[in-house]
Short mmCIF file of C-alpha atoms and ligand atoms in Angstrom, two decimals:
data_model
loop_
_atom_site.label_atom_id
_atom_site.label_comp_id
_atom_site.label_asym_id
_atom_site.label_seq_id
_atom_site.Cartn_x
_atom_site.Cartn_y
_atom_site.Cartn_z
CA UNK A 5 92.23 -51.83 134.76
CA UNK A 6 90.62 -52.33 131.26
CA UNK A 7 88.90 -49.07 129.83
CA UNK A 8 85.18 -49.25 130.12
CA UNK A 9 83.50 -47.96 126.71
CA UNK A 10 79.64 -46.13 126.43
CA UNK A 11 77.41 -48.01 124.27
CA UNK A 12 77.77 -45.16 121.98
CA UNK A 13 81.62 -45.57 121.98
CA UNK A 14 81.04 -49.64 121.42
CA UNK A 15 78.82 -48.77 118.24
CA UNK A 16 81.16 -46.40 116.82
CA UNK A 17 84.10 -48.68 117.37
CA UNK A 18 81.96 -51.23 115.60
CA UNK A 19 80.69 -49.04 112.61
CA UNK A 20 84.33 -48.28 112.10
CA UNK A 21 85.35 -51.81 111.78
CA UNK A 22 82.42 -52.61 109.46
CA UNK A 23 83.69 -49.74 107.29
CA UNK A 24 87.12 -51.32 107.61
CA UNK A 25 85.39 -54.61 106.63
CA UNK A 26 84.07 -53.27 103.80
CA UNK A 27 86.59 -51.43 102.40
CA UNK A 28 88.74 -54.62 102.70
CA UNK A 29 85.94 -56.75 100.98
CA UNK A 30 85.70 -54.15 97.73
CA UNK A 31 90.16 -54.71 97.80
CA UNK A 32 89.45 -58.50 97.56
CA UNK A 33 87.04 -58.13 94.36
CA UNK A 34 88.56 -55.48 92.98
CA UNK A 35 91.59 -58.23 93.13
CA UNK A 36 89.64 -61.03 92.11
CA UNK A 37 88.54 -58.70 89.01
CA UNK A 38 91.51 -57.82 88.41
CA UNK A 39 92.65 -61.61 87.91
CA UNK A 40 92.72 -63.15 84.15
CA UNK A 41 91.49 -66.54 85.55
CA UNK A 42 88.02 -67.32 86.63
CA UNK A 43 87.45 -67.49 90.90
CA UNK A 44 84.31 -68.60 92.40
CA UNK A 45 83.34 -69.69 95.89
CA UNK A 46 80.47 -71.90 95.59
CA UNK A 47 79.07 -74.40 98.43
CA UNK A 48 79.01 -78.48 98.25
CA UNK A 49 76.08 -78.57 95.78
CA UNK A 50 77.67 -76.45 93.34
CA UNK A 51 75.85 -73.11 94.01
CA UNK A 52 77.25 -70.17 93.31
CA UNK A 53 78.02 -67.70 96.15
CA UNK A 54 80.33 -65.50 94.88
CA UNK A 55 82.12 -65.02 91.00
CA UNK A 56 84.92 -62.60 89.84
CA UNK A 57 83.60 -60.68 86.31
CA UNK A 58 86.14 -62.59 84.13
CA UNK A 59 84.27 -66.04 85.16
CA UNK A 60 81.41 -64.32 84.45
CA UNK A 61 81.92 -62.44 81.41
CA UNK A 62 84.17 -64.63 80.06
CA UNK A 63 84.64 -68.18 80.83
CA UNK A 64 80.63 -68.49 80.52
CA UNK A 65 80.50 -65.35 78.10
CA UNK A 66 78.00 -63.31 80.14
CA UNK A 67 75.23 -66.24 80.53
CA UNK A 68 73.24 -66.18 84.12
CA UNK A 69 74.64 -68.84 86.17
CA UNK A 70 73.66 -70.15 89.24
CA UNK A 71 75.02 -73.93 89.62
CA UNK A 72 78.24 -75.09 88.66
CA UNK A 73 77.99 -77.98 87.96
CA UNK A 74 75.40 -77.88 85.61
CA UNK A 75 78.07 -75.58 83.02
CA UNK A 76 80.91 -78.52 84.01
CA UNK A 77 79.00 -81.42 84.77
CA UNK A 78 82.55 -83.71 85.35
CA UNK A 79 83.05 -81.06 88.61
CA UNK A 80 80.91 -82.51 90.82
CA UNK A 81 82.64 -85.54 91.63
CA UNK A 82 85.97 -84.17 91.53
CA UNK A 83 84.72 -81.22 93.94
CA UNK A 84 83.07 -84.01 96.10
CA UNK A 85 86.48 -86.18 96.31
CA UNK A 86 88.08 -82.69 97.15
CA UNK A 87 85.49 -82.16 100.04
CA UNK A 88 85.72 -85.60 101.41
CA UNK A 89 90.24 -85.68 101.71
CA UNK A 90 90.03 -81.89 102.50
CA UNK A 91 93.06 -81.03 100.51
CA UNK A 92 93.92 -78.99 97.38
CA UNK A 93 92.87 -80.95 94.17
CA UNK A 94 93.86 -79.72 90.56
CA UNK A 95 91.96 -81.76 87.60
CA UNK A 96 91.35 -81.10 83.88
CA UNK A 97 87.83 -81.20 82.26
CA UNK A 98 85.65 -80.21 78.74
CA UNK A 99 83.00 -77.48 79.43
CA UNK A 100 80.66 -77.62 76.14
CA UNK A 101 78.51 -74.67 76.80
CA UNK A 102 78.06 -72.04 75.96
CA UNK A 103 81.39 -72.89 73.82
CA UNK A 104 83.79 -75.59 73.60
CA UNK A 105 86.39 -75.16 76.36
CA UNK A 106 89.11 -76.89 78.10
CA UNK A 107 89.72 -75.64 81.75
CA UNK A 108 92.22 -76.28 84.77
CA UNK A 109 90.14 -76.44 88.04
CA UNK A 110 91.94 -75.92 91.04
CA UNK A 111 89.83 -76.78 94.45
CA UNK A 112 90.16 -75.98 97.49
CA UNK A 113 88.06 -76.80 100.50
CA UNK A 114 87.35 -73.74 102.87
CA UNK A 115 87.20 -74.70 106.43
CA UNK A 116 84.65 -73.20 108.84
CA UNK A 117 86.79 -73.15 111.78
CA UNK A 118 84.64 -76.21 113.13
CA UNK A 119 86.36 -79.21 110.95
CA UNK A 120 83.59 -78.72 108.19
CA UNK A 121 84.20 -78.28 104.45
CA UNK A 122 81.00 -76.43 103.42
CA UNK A 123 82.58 -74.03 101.12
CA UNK A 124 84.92 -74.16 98.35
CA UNK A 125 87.23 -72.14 96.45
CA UNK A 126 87.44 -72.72 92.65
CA UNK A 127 89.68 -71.09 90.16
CA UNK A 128 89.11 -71.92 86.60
CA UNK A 129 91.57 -71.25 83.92
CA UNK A 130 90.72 -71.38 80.03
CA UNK A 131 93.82 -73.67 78.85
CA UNK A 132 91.93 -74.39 75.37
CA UNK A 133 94.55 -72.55 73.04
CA UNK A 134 97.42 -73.98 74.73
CA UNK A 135 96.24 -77.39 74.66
CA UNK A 136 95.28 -76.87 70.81
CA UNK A 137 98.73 -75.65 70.14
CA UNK A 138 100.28 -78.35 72.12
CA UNK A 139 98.43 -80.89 69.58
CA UNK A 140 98.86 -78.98 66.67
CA UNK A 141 102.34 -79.33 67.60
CA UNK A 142 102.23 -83.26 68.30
CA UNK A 143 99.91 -83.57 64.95
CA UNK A 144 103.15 -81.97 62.86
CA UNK A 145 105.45 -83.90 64.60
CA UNK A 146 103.87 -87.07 64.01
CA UNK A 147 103.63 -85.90 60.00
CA UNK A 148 107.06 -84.96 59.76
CA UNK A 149 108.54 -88.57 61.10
CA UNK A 150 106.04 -90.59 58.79
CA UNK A 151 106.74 -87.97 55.83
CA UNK A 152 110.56 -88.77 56.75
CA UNK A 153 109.58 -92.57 56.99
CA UNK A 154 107.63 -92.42 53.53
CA UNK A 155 110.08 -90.41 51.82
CA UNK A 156 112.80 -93.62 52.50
CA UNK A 157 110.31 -95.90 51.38
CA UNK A 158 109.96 -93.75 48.46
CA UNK A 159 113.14 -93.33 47.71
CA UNK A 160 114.07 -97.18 48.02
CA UNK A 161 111.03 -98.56 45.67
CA UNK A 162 112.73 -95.97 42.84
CA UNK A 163 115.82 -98.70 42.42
CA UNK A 164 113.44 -102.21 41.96
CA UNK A 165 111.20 -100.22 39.57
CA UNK A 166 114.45 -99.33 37.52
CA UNK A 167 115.26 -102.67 37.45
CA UNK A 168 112.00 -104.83 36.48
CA UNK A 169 110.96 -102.10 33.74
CA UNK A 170 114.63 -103.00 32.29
CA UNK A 171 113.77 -106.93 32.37
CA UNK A 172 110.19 -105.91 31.06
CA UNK A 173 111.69 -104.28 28.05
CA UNK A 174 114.37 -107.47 27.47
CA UNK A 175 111.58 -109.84 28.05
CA UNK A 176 109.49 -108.11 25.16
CA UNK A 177 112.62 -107.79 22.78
CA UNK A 178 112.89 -111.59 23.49
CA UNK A 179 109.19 -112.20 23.05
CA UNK A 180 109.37 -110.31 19.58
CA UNK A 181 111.92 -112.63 18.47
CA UNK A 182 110.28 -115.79 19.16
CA UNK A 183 107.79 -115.94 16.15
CA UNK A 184 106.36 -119.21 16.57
CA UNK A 185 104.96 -118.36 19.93
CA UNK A 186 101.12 -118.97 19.79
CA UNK A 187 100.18 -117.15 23.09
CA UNK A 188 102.14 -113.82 22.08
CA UNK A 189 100.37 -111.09 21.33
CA UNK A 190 98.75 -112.05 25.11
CA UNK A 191 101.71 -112.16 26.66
CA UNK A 192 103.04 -108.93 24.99
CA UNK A 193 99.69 -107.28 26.05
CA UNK A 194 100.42 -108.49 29.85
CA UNK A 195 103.99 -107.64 28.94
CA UNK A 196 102.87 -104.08 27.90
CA UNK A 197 99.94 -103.20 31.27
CA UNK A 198 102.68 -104.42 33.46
CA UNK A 199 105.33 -101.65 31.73
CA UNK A 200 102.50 -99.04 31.99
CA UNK A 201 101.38 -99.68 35.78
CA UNK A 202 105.41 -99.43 36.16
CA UNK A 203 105.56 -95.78 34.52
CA UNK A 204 102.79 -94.83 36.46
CA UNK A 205 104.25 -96.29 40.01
CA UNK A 206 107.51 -93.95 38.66
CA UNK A 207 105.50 -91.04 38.46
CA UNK A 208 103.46 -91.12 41.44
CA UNK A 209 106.83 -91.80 43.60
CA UNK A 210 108.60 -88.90 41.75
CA UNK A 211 106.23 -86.51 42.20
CA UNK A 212 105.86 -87.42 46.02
CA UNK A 213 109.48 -87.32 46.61
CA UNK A 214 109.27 -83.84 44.57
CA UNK A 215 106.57 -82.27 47.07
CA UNK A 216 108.56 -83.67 49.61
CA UNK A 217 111.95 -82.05 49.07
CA UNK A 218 111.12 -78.98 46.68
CA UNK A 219 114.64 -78.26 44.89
CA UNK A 220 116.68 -75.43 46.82
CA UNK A 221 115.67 -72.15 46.18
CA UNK A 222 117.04 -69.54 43.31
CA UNK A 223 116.44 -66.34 44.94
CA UNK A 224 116.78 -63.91 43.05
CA UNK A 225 115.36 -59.72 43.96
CA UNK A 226 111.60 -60.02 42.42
CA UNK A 227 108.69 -58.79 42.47
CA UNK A 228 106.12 -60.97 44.03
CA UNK A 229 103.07 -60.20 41.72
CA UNK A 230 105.32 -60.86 38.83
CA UNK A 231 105.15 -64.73 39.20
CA UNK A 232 101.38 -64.40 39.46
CA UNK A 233 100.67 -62.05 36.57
CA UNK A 234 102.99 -64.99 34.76
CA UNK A 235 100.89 -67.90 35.78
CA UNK A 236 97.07 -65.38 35.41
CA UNK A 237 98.59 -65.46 31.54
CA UNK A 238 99.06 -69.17 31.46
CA UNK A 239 95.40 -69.37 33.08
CA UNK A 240 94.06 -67.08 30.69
CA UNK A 241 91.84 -69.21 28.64
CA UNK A 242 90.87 -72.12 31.17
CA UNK A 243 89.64 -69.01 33.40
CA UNK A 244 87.91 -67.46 30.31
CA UNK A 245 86.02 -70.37 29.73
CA UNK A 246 85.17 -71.20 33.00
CA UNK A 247 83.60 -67.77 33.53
CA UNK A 248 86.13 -66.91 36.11
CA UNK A 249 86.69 -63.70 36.58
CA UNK A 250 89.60 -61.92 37.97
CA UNK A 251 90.55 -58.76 40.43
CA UNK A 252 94.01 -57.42 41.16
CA UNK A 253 93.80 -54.89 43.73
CA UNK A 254 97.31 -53.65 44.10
CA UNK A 255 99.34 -51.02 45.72
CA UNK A 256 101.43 -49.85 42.45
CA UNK A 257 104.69 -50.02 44.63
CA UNK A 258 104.56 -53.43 46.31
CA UNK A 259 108.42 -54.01 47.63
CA UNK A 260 110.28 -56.72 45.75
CA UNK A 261 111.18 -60.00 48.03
CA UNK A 262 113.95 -62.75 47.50
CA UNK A 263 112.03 -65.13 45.78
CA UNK A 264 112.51 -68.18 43.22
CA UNK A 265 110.38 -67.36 39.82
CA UNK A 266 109.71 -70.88 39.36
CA UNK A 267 109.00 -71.66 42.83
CA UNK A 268 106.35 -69.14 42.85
CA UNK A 269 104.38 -69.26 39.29
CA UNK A 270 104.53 -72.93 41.14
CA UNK A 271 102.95 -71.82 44.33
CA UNK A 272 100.43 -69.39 42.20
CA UNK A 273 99.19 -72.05 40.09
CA UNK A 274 98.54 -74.61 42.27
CA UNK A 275 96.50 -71.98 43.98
CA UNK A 276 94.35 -70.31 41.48
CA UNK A 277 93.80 -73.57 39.79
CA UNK A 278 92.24 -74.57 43.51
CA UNK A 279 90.52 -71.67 43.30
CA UNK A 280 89.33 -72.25 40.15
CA UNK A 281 88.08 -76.44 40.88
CA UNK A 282 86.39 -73.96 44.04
CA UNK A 283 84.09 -72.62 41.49
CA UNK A 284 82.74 -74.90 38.94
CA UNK A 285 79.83 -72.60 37.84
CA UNK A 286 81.93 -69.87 37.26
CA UNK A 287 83.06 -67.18 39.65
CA UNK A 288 85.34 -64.52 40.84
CA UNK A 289 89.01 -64.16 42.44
CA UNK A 290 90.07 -61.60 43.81
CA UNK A 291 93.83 -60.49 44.36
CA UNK A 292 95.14 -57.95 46.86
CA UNK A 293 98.87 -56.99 47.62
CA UNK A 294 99.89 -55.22 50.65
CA UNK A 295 102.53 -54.38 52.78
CA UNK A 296 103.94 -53.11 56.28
CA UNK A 297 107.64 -52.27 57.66
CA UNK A 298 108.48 -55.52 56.90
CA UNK A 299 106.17 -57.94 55.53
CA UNK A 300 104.11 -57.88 51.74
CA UNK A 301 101.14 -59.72 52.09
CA UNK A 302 98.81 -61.26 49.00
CA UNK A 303 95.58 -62.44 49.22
CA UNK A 304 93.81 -64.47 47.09
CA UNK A 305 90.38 -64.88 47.52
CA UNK A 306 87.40 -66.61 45.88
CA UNK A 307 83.55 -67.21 45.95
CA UNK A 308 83.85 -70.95 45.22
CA UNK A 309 82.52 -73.83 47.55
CA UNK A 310 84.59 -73.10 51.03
CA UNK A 311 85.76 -75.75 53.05
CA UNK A 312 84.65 -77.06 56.31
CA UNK A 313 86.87 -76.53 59.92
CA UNK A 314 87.24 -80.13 59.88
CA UNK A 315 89.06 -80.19 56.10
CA UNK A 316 90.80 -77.21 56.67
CA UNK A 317 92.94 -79.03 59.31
CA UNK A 318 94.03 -81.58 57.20
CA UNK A 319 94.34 -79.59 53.51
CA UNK A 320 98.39 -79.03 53.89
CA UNK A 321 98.71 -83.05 54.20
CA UNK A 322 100.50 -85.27 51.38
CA UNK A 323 97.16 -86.72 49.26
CA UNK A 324 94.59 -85.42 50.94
CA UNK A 325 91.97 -84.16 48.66
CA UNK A 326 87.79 -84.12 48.49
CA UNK A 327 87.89 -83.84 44.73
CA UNK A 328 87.71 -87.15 43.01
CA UNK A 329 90.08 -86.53 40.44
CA UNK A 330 92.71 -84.74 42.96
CA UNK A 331 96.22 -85.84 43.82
CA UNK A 332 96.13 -84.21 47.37
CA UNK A 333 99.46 -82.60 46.66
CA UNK A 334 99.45 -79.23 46.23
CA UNK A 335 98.90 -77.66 49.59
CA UNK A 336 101.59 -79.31 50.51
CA UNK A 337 103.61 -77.85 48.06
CA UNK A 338 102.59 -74.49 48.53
CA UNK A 339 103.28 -74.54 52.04
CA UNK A 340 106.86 -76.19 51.41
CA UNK A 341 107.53 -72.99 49.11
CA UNK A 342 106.42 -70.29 50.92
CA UNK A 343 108.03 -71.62 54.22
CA UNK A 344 111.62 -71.88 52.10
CA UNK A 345 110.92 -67.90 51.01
CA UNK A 346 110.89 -67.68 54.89
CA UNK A 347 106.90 -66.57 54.84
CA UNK A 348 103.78 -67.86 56.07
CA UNK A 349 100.15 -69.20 54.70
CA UNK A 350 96.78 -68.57 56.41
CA UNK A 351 93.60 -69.70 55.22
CA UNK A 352 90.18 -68.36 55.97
CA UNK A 353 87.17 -70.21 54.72
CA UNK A 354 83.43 -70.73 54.96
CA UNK A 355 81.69 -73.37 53.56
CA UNK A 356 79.17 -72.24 50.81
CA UNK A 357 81.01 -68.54 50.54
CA UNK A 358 84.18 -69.34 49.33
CA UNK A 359 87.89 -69.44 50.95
CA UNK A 360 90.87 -66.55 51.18
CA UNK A 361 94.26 -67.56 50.74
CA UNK A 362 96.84 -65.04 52.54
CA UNK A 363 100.63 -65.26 51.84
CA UNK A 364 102.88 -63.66 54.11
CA UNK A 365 106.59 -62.97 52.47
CA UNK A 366 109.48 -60.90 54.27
CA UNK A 367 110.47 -58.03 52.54
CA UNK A 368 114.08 -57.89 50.51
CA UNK A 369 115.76 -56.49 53.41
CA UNK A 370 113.82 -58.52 56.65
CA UNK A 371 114.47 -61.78 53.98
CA UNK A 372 118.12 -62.23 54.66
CA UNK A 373 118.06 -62.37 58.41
CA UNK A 374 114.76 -64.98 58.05
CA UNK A 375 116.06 -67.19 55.79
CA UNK A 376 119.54 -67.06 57.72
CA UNK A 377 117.72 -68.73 60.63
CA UNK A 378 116.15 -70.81 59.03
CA UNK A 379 119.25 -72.43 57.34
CA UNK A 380 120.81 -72.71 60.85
CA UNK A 381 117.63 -74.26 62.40
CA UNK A 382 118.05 -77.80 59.57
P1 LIG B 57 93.84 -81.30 45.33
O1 LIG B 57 93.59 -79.97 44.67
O2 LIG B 57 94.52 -82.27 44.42
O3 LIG B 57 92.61 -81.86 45.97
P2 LIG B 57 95.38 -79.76 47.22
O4 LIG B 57 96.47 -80.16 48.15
O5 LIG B 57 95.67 -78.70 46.22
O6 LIG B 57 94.88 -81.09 46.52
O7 LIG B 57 94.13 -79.32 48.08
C1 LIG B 57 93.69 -80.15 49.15
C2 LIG B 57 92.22 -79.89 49.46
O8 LIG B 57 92.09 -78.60 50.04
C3 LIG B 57 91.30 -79.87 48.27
O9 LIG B 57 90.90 -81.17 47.87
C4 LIG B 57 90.14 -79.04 48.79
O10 LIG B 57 89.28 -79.81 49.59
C5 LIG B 57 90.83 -78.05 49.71
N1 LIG B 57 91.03 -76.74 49.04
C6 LIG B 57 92.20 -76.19 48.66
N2 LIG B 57 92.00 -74.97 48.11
C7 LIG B 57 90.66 -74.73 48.17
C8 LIG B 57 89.81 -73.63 47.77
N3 LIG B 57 90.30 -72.52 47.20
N4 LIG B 57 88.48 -73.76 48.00
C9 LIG B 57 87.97 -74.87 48.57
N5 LIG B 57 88.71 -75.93 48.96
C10 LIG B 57 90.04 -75.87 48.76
MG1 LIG B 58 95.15 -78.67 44.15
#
């Protein structure tokens, strides 16, 4: 026969599993806390009825919410279709406040035991980088095949523009023989623009297929501030007159690299001359060497005119440029060099402040083994 309990026994049984209850309750958010992904339970109107602190804090960076929906306004209707077929629904949408943000939403229905959906779990996760990364990736893809593509193109115009600047010059030997030609001197003048635009067609497809495919490398043990002192001398007067001034902040034993002289005083000059076109009333660059265990870093920053997010993301491409006399080229070719020294290139700007250059090289030692990958990566 079933034990009879006292009301007091009943209560105490009950107390105990409300205890129970609660201790199992403060396990599931400390859980849910724990997570690195945002978990709400909110009802069919987007309400919020319960949030873990990383939605909270940092998916909606601390702001009071109370509705859903009105953060990711795209939710509702995928929520609805998820309440309506009762199943698990996974979906991809833009939340624009209080920042930019691309989040997975997973949904699933919670059933009250009675058929109904009233309640719904939702687990948002903040995919914004990887998608970024995932275009950045697509974006450089897509450069490299139409660089590749342009670089034939390139490569194949060189031979016709050999050949009708040497019937050019034959045509204007003839034309200087023929003396009782009436129209001549307007012919030679055609004769003449025609071998000019031809030069300049050379020029502009030699210097594109020399950003394109720097020449190899002559690395040799240097120091990297050498190249730059080199090209500051070079600079001298063009940055005296401009009222540019300059500021080497170096540790007295920065650790040589394997780098290419030329390739450098190349990357340097390309960059203080930006830095210089930066600041056309005059201003200051500063230059700072550091290193770690393995890396020397050099900055080189300046208080010209900045650059916007939007321009930043396209600087390193072949001729793009916002200055009307620029060829659009030498980003490009400061990137190509510092990636064959096995380094990197970071830029930091703000429009109306100015815009910090940072060049990451491998130390002598760390070089080798970089540029050894590298070779076996082509
Ligand atoms: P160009 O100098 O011929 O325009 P670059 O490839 O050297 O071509 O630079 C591309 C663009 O990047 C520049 O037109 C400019 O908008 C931006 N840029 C590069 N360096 C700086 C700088 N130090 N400050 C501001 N903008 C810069
Ligand atoms: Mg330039």
């Amino acid at each position: 026969m079933a034990k009879k309990f006292s009301l007091a026994e009943n209560i105490a049984k009950l107390l105990r599993a409300n205890k129970r209850l609660e201790r199992q309750l403060e396990m599931i958010k400390n859980l849910s806390n724990a997570l690195r992904e945002g978990v709400f339970i909110i009802d069919s109107a987007g309400k919020i009825l319960f949030a873990n602190n990383y939605a909270l804090q940092t998916l909606f960076c601390g702001r009071e919410i109370d509705n859903i929906f009105k953060m990711v306004p795209p939710l509702e209707p995928f929520v609805a279709g998820a309440l309506k077929s009762g199943e698990f629904s996974e979906g991809e949408f833009e939340a624009t406040y209080p920042e930019n943000k691309i989040l997975r939403a997973s949904v699933v229905p919670i059933s009250d035991g009675l058929k109904h959906h009233s309640t719904i779990s939702l687990v948002l996760n903040d995919i914004t980088a990887q998608k970024y990364k995932a275009q950045e990736r697509i974006e450089n893809e897509k450069i490299a095949s139409v660089l590749k593509l342009a670089s034939g193109i390139a490569h194949e115009i060189g031979n016709p523009l050999n050949s009708i600047n040497i019937h050019l010059q034959v045509s204007r030997r003839t034309l200087s023989k023929m003396a009782d030609c009436p129209e001549r001197s307007k012919i030679d003048s055609s004769l003449e623009t025609c071998t000019e635009e031809i030069a300049r067609l050379k020029n502009i497809v030699e210097n594109f297929l020399k950003a394109l495919r720097p020449p190899k490398p002559d690395f040799a043990e240097t120091d990297p501030l050498s190249p730059l002192a080199d090209t500051l001398k070079l600079l001298e007067e063009e940055l005296k007159n401009r009222r540019i001034a300059i500021d080497i902040k170096t540790d007295s034993a920065t650790p040589s690299i394997l780098g290419d002289k030329n390739l450098l005083n190349k990357l340097y000059f390309n960059l203080i001359k930006n830095a210089m076109e930066a600041m056309p009333e005059g201003g200051h660059i500063e230059i700072k060497a550091s290193f770690d265990d393995t890396t020397v870093k050099i900055s080189i920053a300046d208080n010209g005119c900045g650059i916007s997010q939007e321009q930043m993301s396209h600087m390193f491409e072949p001729y793009y440029t916002t200055k009307s006399n620029g060829n659009g080229l030498g980003m490009m070719i400061v990137e190509n060099i510092v990636k064959s020294h096995g380094g990197e290139i970071n830029v930091k700007s703000k429009e109306g402040s100015g815009t910090t250059i940072l060049l990451t090289f491998p130390r002598k030692d760390k070089q080798m083994r970089a540029l050894e990958g590298g070779a076996k990566e082509q």
